[in-house]
Amino acid sequence: SHRQTSQPKYANFPCSTFNVKRLTIMTKIKICGIKTIPDALAAIEAGADLLGFNFYPKSQRYIEPVACSKITAILREKHPAVTLVGVFVNSPTNEIRTILETAHLHLAQLHGDETPEMVAELQPDAFKAIRLKSDAGTDFAADNRISDPIRFFVSQSAPLSAPALLVDASAPGLYGGSGVTADWDAAAALARRVPILLAGGLTPENVAEAIARVQPWGVDTASGVESAPGVKDPAKMQAF
């Protein structure tokens, strides 16, 4: 379907190779932090390709695995083309595998401080979120290789079905959902190397500019399409 090796297969892709392949691919849309069936169906109606379910207990968007399984059972029957993603923060790999199975999910998004070994262990069903700081000084464009340590997190998933990485903003003390915008310049340079899912402060007002500047595989939003934390706004999802 979608394996980590010592030499990630995207690591030495020249810019032109990936861009030519990507030009024919529509930008994927992921709506994260789904907690109810109505929100899930409204997100799909708005055009979402992926839905995210948050299993981080400290998140305002946390959902119990049992509650999630009731939603995903319906979605997998009625909307089998939609990719269902579990979001995890520093969970043990055995717990992640159990929830993926019991909650009927396709992929795990690792949004904490997971190690490259954990990412490799969960292949091909997981991808890592990384947080890029504006002052990180990471110049992917000047180097045909993805620099350490990021390249060790590159998922070996097929680029058409899952991202290699999720790129989020760096917000002290938070594991995503901060509403802070990511470093789009650094993200764009990385997106020329591997298929990325761009997150971090994306809203109906700025997502078109973000796609134009970064040219990501997909875009991911949670707070940007909500009327209150954990409550999705159908109109905002449609606008997104």
XYZ file of N, CA and C in Angstrom:
720
model
N 0.855 -1.187 0.000
C 0.000 0.000 0.000
C 0.874 1.214 0.000
N 0.898 1.741 1.024
C 1.601 3.035 0.920
C 3.062 2.723 0.976
N 8.839 1.394 3.113
C 9.492 0.876 4.301
C 10.688 1.723 4.510
N 10.879 1.983 5.652
C 12.012 2.852 5.916
C 13.293 2.101 5.663
N 14.209 2.705 4.925
C 15.513 2.134 4.694
C 16.530 3.128 5.195
N 17.792 2.745 5.171
C 18.820 3.670 5.611
C 18.960 4.830 4.637
N 18.429 4.637 3.429
C 18.488 5.698 2.424
C 17.073 5.996 1.940
N 16.394 6.961 2.568
C 15.022 7.277 2.173
C 14.912 7.508 0.674
N 13.873 6.943 0.075
C 13.809 6.955 -1.387
C 13.610 8.344 -1.959
N 13.134 9.307 -1.164
C 12.959 10.661 -1.677
C 14.187 11.537 -1.451
N 15.168 11.051 -0.683
C 16.224 11.917 -0.176
C 17.030 12.599 -1.260
N 17.230 11.930 -2.392
C 18.067 12.511 -3.439
C 17.283 12.887 -4.686
N 15.956 12.975 -4.563
C 15.170 13.369 -5.723
C 15.565 14.768 -6.174
N 15.930 14.972 -7.448
C 16.115 16.340 -7.935
C 14.760 17.040 -7.980
N 14.777 18.351 -7.856
C 13.519 19.110 -7.805
C 12.620 18.787 -8.989
N 13.193 18.782 -10.193
C 12.387 18.647 -11.396
C 11.655 17.315 -11.447
N 12.297 16.258 -10.962
C 11.683 14.930 -11.028
C 10.371 14.894 -10.280
N 10.393 15.392 -9.047
C 9.185 15.326 -8.234
C 8.142 16.310 -8.721
N 8.551 17.504 -9.142
C 7.584 18.512 -9.564
C 6.798 18.076 -10.792
N 7.464 17.462 -11.749
C 6.782 17.023 -12.960
C 5.717 15.993 -12.607
N 6.058 15.072 -11.723
C 5.111 14.045 -11.297
C 3.947 14.664 -10.545
N 4.236 15.692 -9.768
C 3.233 16.270 -8.893
C 2.248 17.172 -9.626
N 2.628 17.700 -10.773
C 1.787 18.678 -11.461
C 0.402 18.126 -11.786
N 0.304 16.808 -11.953
C -0.974 16.199 -12.313
C -1.813 15.823 -11.092
N -1.323 16.104 -9.906
C -1.998 15.681 -8.684
C -2.693 16.873 -8.025
N -3.986 16.716 -7.730
C -4.704 17.758 -7.014
C -4.241 17.793 -5.560
N -4.200 18.984 -4.996
C -3.808 19.121 -3.592
C -4.823 18.426 -2.699
N -4.338 17.550 -1.816
C -5.220 16.827 -0.909
C -5.656 17.743 0.238
N -6.838 17.492 0.767
C -7.378 18.268 1.883
C -7.593 17.342 3.074
N -6.992 17.705 4.212
C -7.219 16.935 5.444
C -7.870 17.846 6.486
N -8.982 17.398 7.005
C -9.657 18.097 8.095
C -9.385 17.296 9.364
N -8.774 17.930 10.352
C -8.334 17.214 11.545
C -9.181 17.580 12.766
N -9.192 16.684 13.739
C -9.919 16.935 14.975
C -11.401 16.633 14.877
N -11.758 15.635 14.053
C -13.161 15.240 13.912
C -13.617 14.515 15.176
N -14.820 14.887 15.670
C -15.334 14.270 16.905
C -16.746 13.715 16.757
N -17.440 14.092 15.687
C -18.831 13.649 15.528
C -19.094 13.211 14.093
N -20.132 12.412 13.907
C -20.551 12.002 12.564
C -20.971 13.203 11.712
N -21.802 14.138 12.238
C -22.168 15.291 11.412
C -20.955 16.084 10.918
N -19.967 16.278 11.791
C -18.759 17.001 11.366
C -18.002 16.208 10.308
N -17.927 14.899 10.469
C -17.232 14.064 9.493
C -17.910 14.132 8.134
N -19.213 14.017 8.119
C -19.948 14.041 6.859
C -19.889 15.423 6.210
N -19.933 16.469 7.035
C -19.830 17.829 6.489
C -18.453 18.065 5.888
N -17.415 17.521 6.512
C -16.056 17.662 5.981
C -15.927 16.953 4.640
N -16.498 15.761 4.542
C -16.452 15.022 3.285
C -17.254 15.742 2.209
N -18.411 16.255 2.595
C -19.238 17.021 1.657
C -18.475 18.240 1.136
N -17.639 18.816 1.996
C -16.854 19.999 1.606
C -15.657 19.625 0.727
N -15.370 18.326 0.608
C -14.291 17.904 -0.281
C -13.069 17.323 0.394
N -13.156 16.996 1.682
C -11.990 16.452 2.382
C -11.606 15.087 1.820
N -10.289 14.891 1.628
C -9.751 13.601 1.180
C -9.300 12.747 2.361
N -8.919 13.423 3.448
C -8.465 12.739 4.652
C -9.169 13.358 5.861
N -9.496 12.529 6.843
C -10.049 13.010 8.104
C -9.135 12.569 9.229
N -8.890 13.473 10.191
C -8.013 13.169 11.313
C -8.786 13.050 12.618
N -8.398 12.050 13.420
C -9.017 11.816 14.720
C -7.915 11.857 15.773
N -8.088 12.722 16.770
C -7.021 13.029 17.715
C -7.098 12.158 18.971
N -6.028 11.384 19.215
C -5.982 10.508 20.385
C -5.013 11.005 21.453
N -4.752 12.320 21.430
C -3.898 12.934 22.450
C -4.818 13.444 23.561
N -4.805 12.818 24.754
C -5.789 13.150 25.795
C -5.807 14.615 26.214
N -4.699 15.336 26.060
C -4.666 16.734 26.483
C -5.238 17.685 25.431
N -5.588 17.161 24.277
C -6.124 18.007 23.207
C -7.604 18.291 23.408
N -8.022 19.495 23.013
C -9.448 19.834 23.042
C -10.218 19.034 22.002
N -9.507 18.402 21.089
C -10.141 17.628 20.024
C -10.010 16.125 20.259
N -9.670 15.747 21.479
C -9.490 14.326 21.807
C -10.784 13.546 21.608
N -10.633 12.345 21.068
C -11.770 11.451 20.914
C -11.377 10.079 21.448
N -12.306 9.432 22.150
C -12.070 8.085 22.654
C -12.037 7.108 21.473
N -11.156 6.118 21.504
C -11.095 5.152 20.401
C -12.425 4.478 20.099
N -13.198 4.164 21.138
C -14.489 3.509 20.912
C -15.444 4.440 20.170
N -15.469 5.707 20.570
C -16.320 6.690 19.887
C -15.873 6.863 18.445
N -14.562 6.876 18.243
C -14.024 7.012 16.888
C -14.440 5.836 16.018
N -14.381 4.630 16.569
C -14.708 3.438 15.783
C -16.145 3.448 15.291
N -17.042 4.046 16.078
C -18.443 4.138 15.654
C -18.578 5.071 14.447
N -17.778 6.142 14.437
C -17.799 7.077 13.307
C -17.152 6.443 12.076
N -15.986 5.849 12.266
C -15.247 5.326 11.120
C -15.917 4.109 10.488
N -16.658 3.332 11.277
C -17.383 2.193 10.702
C -18.374 2.683 9.649
N -19.039 3.788 9.949
C -19.998 4.373 9.004
C -19.265 4.949 7.800
N -18.162 5.668 8.061
C -17.429 6.313 6.982
C -16.820 5.299 6.018
N -16.282 4.206 6.534
C -15.646 3.220 5.665
C -16.666 2.516 4.786
N -17.914 2.466 5.243
C -18.967 1.862 4.419
C -19.487 2.837 3.375
N -19.735 4.080 3.814
C -20.361 5.053 2.911
C -19.358 5.856 2.084
N -18.150 6.030 2.601
C -17.141 6.838 1.899
C -15.789 6.125 1.927
N -15.697 4.990 1.260
C -14.473 4.183 1.332
C -13.235 4.856 0.752
N -13.412 5.876 -0.068
C -12.259 6.550 -0.687
C -11.570 7.522 0.262
N -12.231 7.889 1.366
C -11.661 8.852 2.307
C -10.645 8.149 3.209
N -9.467 8.755 3.342
C -8.410 8.196 4.183
C -8.611 8.656 5.622
N -8.613 7.702 6.551
C -8.870 7.990 7.961
C -7.563 7.896 8.741
N -7.238 8.990 9.450
C -5.926 9.144 10.079
C -6.075 9.314 11.586
N -5.307 8.549 12.349
C -5.250 8.734 13.785
C -4.063 9.607 14.146
N -4.278 10.608 14.989
C -3.213 11.518 15.407
C -2.758 11.119 16.814
N -1.464 10.856 16.952
C -0.915 10.366 18.214
C 0.243 11.244 18.675
N 0.367 11.415 19.983
C 1.471 12.180 20.564
C 2.155 11.319 21.621
N 3.337 10.821 21.259
C 4.173 10.050 22.197
C 3.486 8.805 22.759
N 2.648 8.175 21.959
C 2.023 6.922 22.367
C 2.945 5.752 22.028
N 2.928 4.680 22.816
C 3.729 3.499 22.479
C 3.248 2.883 21.164
N 4.162 2.258 20.438
C 3.798 1.712 19.126
C 2.719 0.638 19.229
N 2.755 -0.161 20.288
C 1.729 -1.208 20.402
C 0.348 -0.602 20.612
N 0.290 0.516 21.355
C -0.993 1.206 21.553
C -1.490 1.792 20.242
N -0.570 2.363 19.465
C -0.943 2.942 18.168
C -1.515 1.861 17.251
N -0.834 0.731 17.179
C -1.307 -0.356 16.315
C -2.682 -0.847 16.746
N -2.887 -0.948 18.051
C -4.174 -1.408 18.561
C -5.291 -0.446 18.177
N -5.047 0.843 18.340
C -6.080 1.838 18.009
C -6.325 1.889 16.502
N -5.272 1.782 15.702
C -5.464 1.762 14.250
C -6.421 0.640 13.851
N -6.248 -0.502 14.499
C -7.084 -1.658 14.160
C -8.489 -1.522 14.708
N -8.610 -1.186 15.989
C -9.938 -1.145 16.612
C -10.771 0.041 16.136
N -10.118 1.131 15.758
C -10.851 2.323 15.294
C -10.970 2.370 13.771
N -10.531 1.309 13.102
C -10.699 1.198 11.642
C -10.021 2.350 10.896
N -8.773 2.637 11.243
C -8.043 3.746 10.641
C -7.001 3.241 9.646
N -6.698 4.081 8.644
C -5.723 3.706 7.618
C -4.287 4.068 8.010
N -4.112 5.248 8.624
C -2.778 5.773 8.871
C -2.653 6.354 10.273
N -1.399 6.372 10.761
C -1.093 7.050 12.020
C -0.236 8.268 11.726
N -0.626 9.398 12.273
C 0.149 10.640 12.199
C 0.842 10.812 13.546
N 2.170 10.783 13.539
C 2.943 10.838 14.785
C 3.343 12.281 15.039
N 2.675 12.912 16.005
C 2.785 14.359 16.160
C 3.551 14.781 17.417
N 4.275 13.843 18.021
C 5.007 14.188 19.237
C 6.501 14.144 19.045
N 7.190 13.492 19.985
C 8.653 13.408 19.955
C 9.103 11.986 19.619
N 8.363 11.342 18.743
C 8.672 9.969 18.370
C 10.034 9.891 17.664
N 10.677 8.752 17.817
C 11.998 8.549 17.224
C 11.879 7.996 15.808
N 12.954 8.125 15.014
C 12.939 7.513 13.676
C 12.672 6.015 13.742
N 13.138 5.361 14.821
C 12.918 3.924 14.967
C 11.424 3.613 15.105
N 10.697 4.476 15.828
C 9.252 4.271 15.960
C 8.556 4.452 14.628
N 8.984 5.464 13.880
C 8.390 5.700 12.560
C 8.623 4.485 11.674
N 9.857 3.954 11.690
C 10.187 2.793 10.868
C 9.377 1.572 11.286
N 9.200 1.409 12.594
C 8.480 0.246 13.109
C 7.031 0.237 12.658
N 6.459 1.418 12.476
C 5.047 1.527 12.116
C 4.804 1.607 10.612
N 5.873 1.554 9.821
C 5.685 1.582 8.378
C 4.963 0.320 7.912
N 4.150 0.393 6.850
C 3.951 1.571 6.004
C 2.728 2.393 6.399
N 2.327 2.303 7.651
C 1.055 2.905 8.055
C 1.203 4.175 8.880
N 2.356 4.852 8.804
C 2.548 6.043 9.639
C 3.400 7.082 8.922
N 3.165 8.340 9.286
C 4.041 9.425 8.831
C 4.270 10.363 10.007
N 5.399 11.054 9.988
C 5.822 11.894 11.114
C 5.499 13.358 10.856
N 5.059 14.035 11.903
C 4.913 15.491 11.860
C 6.200 16.114 12.384
N 6.703 17.116 11.671
C 7.866 17.863 12.134
C 7.468 19.325 12.273
N 8.150 20.019 13.171
C 7.837 21.430 13.409
C 9.026 22.267 12.963
N 8.791 23.106 11.962
C 9.851 23.936 11.410
C 9.832 25.318 12.043
N 10.953 25.730 12.605
C 11.082 27.078 13.147
C 11.508 28.027 12.040
N 11.026 29.260 12.106
C 11.366 30.243 11.080
C 12.856 30.523 11.038
N 13.521 30.381 12.172
C 14.952 30.692 12.231
C 15.807 29.425 12.261
N 15.235 28.326 11.731
C 15.944 27.050 11.808
C 17.197 27.030 10.939
N 17.211 27.875 9.904
C 18.372 27.910 9.022
C 18.496 26.659 8.178
N 17.396 25.965 7.940
C 17.422 24.750 7.149
C 17.237 25.100 5.684
N 18.295 24.953 4.883
C 18.238 25.335 3.478
C 18.163 24.087 2.612
N 16.943 23.541 2.475
C 16.780 22.338 1.682
C 17.082 22.602 0.212
N 16.792 23.818 -0.244
C 16.965 24.139 -1.654
C 18.432 24.097 -2.068
N 19.336 24.323 -1.129
C 20.755 24.375 -1.457
C 21.422 23.006 -1.402
N 20.636 21.982 -1.069
C 21.212 20.657 -0.873
C 20.267 19.614 -1.452
N 20.783 18.764 -2.321
C 19.930 17.745 -2.931
C 19.507 16.663 -1.958
N 20.103 16.640 -0.787
C 19.706 15.690 0.241
C 18.892 16.408 1.313
N 18.012 15.657 1.950
C 17.300 16.201 3.100
C 18.234 16.080 4.292
N 18.457 17.173 4.965
C 19.442 17.180 6.042
C 18.983 16.382 7.257
N 19.959 15.914 8.033
C 19.643 15.271 9.308
C 19.067 16.323 10.240
N 18.173 15.994 11.168
C 17.640 14.647 11.362
C 16.360 14.384 10.577
N 15.918 15.372 9.793
C 14.610 15.245 9.154
C 14.544 14.052 8.208
N 15.641 13.793 7.493
C 15.562 12.733 6.484
C 15.291 11.365 7.106
N 15.647 11.190 8.367
C 15.406 9.910 9.016
C 13.938 9.705 9.369
N 13.148 10.767 9.263
C 11.723 10.660 9.539
C 10.894 10.488 8.273
N 11.529 10.529 7.109
C 10.777 10.476 5.860
C 10.087 9.124 5.719
N 8.774 9.164 5.613
C 7.993 7.949 5.450
C 8.244 7.345 4.088
N 8.232 6.032 4.025
C 8.396 5.349 2.748
C 7.049 5.033 2.103
N 6.008 5.726 2.510
C 4.694 5.526 1.929
C 4.679 6.009 0.489
N 3.805 5.415 -0.298
C 3.663 5.849 -1.689
C 3.168 7.286 -1.712
N 3.788 8.163 -2.493
C 3.422 9.585 -2.465
C 2.003 9.883 -2.918
N 1.359 8.975 -3.657
C 0.001 9.245 -4.099
C -1.038 8.955 -3.019
N -0.679 8.188 -2.012
C -1.672 7.769 -1.022
C -1.421 8.332 0.368
N -0.214 8.811 0.639
C 0.106 9.360 1.958
C 1.295 10.300 1.821
N 1.384 11.295 2.701
C 2.538 12.191 2.652
C 3.776 11.530 3.235
N 4.948 12.042 2.877
C 6.187 11.572 3.492
C 6.362 12.193 4.865
N 5.883 13.435 5.007
C 5.999 14.181 6.262
C 4.824 15.134 6.387
N 4.489 15.486 7.625
C 3.607 16.618 7.872
C 4.477 17.744 8.420
N 4.298 18.933 7.887
C 5.063 20.095 8.338
C 4.137 21.032 9.093
N 4.460 21.255 10.369
C 3.634 22.097 11.230
C 4.464 23.283 11.715
N 3.794 24.233 12.335
C 4.495 25.369 12.937
C 5.115 24.938 14.260
N 6.122 25.665 14.670
C 6.746 25.401 15.960
C 6.137 26.342 16.988
N 5.359 25.753 17.907
C 4.717 26.530 18.969
C 5.142 25.930 20.303
N 5.867 26.677 21.128
C 6.384 26.139 22.391
C 5.308 25.493 23.246
N 5.567 24.265 23.670
C 4.671 23.580 24.580
C 3.445 22.956 23.955
N 3.285 23.115 22.643
C 2.097 22.575 21.985
C 2.477 21.561 20.911
N 1.646 20.528 20.776
C 1.833 19.529 19.725
C 0.737 19.727 18.684
N 0.842 20.806 17.913
C -0.144 21.075 16.872
C -1.382 21.755 17.406
N -2.246 22.188 16.474
C -3.505 22.814 16.847
C -3.358 24.195 17.442
N -2.195 24.825 17.229
C -1.938 26.122 17.846
C -2.516 27.286 17.055
N -2.778 27.053 15.765
C -3.231 28.137 14.907
C -2.098 29.011 14.410
N -0.852 28.685 14.786
C 0.322 29.434 14.340
C 0.719 28.950 12.951
N 1.081 29.886 12.076
C 1.458 29.542 10.710
C 2.875 28.978 10.657
N 3.061 27.953 9.825
C 4.381 27.351 9.647
C 5.269 28.261 8.809
N 6.552 27.940 8.759
C 7.505 28.655 7.923
C 7.309 28.172 6.483
N 6.579 28.956 5.704
C 6.228 28.523 4.355
C 7.436 28.433 3.422
N 8.439 29.266 3.610
C 9.621 29.209 2.743
C 10.383 27.901 2.954
N 10.605 27.546 4.212
C 11.286 26.284 4.507
C 10.431 25.103 4.058
N 9.121 25.218 4.244
C 8.218 24.145 3.830
C 8.242 23.970 2.317
N 8.298 25.080 1.580
C 8.327 25.004 0.116
C 9.588 24.305 -0.372
N 10.726 24.607 0.255
C 11.973 23.957 -0.135
C 11.916 22.455 0.148
N 11.313 22.099 1.272
C 11.176 20.688 1.607
C 10.182 19.997 0.675
N 9.122 20.723 0.296
C 8.096 20.158 -0.590
C 8.648 19.835 -1.970
N 9.744 20.472 -2.363
C 10.371 20.143 -3.640
C 11.114 18.822 -3.574
N 11.342 18.327 -2.367
C 12.067 17.065 -2.181
C 11.124 15.885 -1.964
N 10.099 16.099 -1.137
C 9.198 15.004 -0.763
C 7.760 15.519 -0.697
N 6.769 14.618 -0.809
C 5.372 15.041 -0.680
C 5.043 15.363 0.780
N 4.724 16.614 1.062
C 4.436 17.019 2.438
C 2.969 17.405 2.599
N 2.497 17.212 3.819
C 1.182 17.690 4.226
C 1.429 18.936 5.063
N 0.999 20.086 4.562
C 1.265 21.358 5.236
C 0.172 21.684 6.240
N 0.580 21.939 7.487
C -0.350 22.312 8.547
C 0.141 23.604 9.193
N -0.569 24.049 10.205
C -0.132 25.234 10.939
C -0.867 26.496 10.536
N -1.951 26.808 11.224
C -2.635 28.085 11.040
C -3.290 28.288 9.690
N -3.659 27.220 9.000
C -4.301 27.375 7.693
C -5.792 27.640 7.862
N -6.297 28.615 7.112
C -7.689 29.041 7.185
C -8.226 29.232 5.770
N -9.539 29.409 5.619
C -10.074 29.700 4.287
C -9.453 30.955 3.677
N -8.981 31.872 4.531
C -8.426 33.134 4.041
C -7.000 33.002 3.515
N -6.222 32.048 4.027
C -4.817 31.990 3.602
C -4.418 30.699 2.900
N -5.331 29.732 2.783
C -4.926 28.435 2.244
C -4.531 28.507 0.776
N -5.200 29.352 -0.011
C -4.838 29.448 -1.433
C -3.416 29.981 -1.591
N -3.060 30.990 -0.798
C -1.698 31.537 -0.846
C -0.689 30.489 -0.383
N -1.051 29.737 0.654
C -0.150 28.703 1.165
C 0.126 27.649 0.099
N -0.909 27.218 -0.612
C -0.732 26.214 -1.663
C 0.129 26.765 -2.789
N -0.122 28.018 -3.175
C 0.650 28.626 -4.255
C 2.130 28.752 -3.890
N 2.420 29.121 -2.660
C 3.806 29.335 -2.238
C 4.558 28.052 -1.919
N 3.866 27.106 -1.292
C 4.540 25.894 -0.818
C 4.426 24.742 -1.813
N 3.312 24.669 -2.547
C 3.018 23.563 -3.459
C 3.126 22.209 -2.747
N 2.371 22.048 -1.661
C 2.443 20.803 -0.897
C 1.620 19.692 -1.547
N 1.871 18.467 -1.108
C 1.032 17.326 -1.504
C -0.397 17.540 -1.007
N -0.494 18.111 0.219
C -1.810 18.355 0.791
C -1.751 19.415 1.874
N -2.913 19.872 2.293
C -3.018 20.862 3.368
C -3.912 20.309 4.469
N -3.621 20.727 5.706
C -4.265 20.161 6.895
C -4.741 21.309 7.783
N -5.987 21.240 8.199
C -6.504 22.274 9.088
C -7.360 21.661 10.178
N -7.407 22.336 11.320
C -8.279 21.947 12.432
C -8.969 23.198 12.954
N -8.205 24.030 13.673
C -8.789 25.247 14.251
C -9.266 26.221 13.183
N -8.687 26.163 11.990
C -9.038 27.109 10.930
C -10.429 26.937 10.370
N -11.080 25.807 10.680
C -12.440 25.581 10.173
C -13.408 25.268 11.319
N -13.161 25.891 12.473
C -14.010 25.647 13.639
C -14.739 26.901 14.096
N -15.919 26.692 14.698
C -16.657 27.782 15.324
C -16.301 27.871 16.805
N -15.790 26.754 17.361
C -15.294 26.672 18.728
C -14.337 25.483 18.757
N -13.433 25.421 19.736
C -12.479 24.313 19.764
C -13.161 22.944 19.715
N -12.845 22.171 18.680
C -13.426 20.854 18.537
C -14.771 20.818 17.847
N -15.307 21.996 17.481
C -16.605 22.068 16.807
C -16.390 22.611 15.395
N -16.602 21.774 14.395
C -16.361 22.178 13.018
C -17.493 23.061 12.499
N -17.123 24.018 11.636
C -18.071 24.945 11.034
C -18.249 24.539 9.561
N -19.407 24.031 9.155
C -19.599 23.575 7.779
C -19.290 24.642 6.735
N -19.661 25.895 7.013
C -19.407 26.965 6.051
C -17.913 27.210 5.869
N -17.176 27.176 6.976
C -15.717 27.368 6.886
C -15.063 26.205 6.165
N -15.554 24.987 6.386
C -15.003 23.835 5.685
C -15.263 23.935 4.188
N -16.443 24.384 3.820
C -16.760 24.583 2.395
C -15.843 25.644 1.797
N -15.630 26.728 2.540
C -14.769 27.810 2.045
C -13.328 27.351 1.893
N -12.879 26.487 2.807
C -11.527 25.966 2.769
C -11.316 25.105 1.522
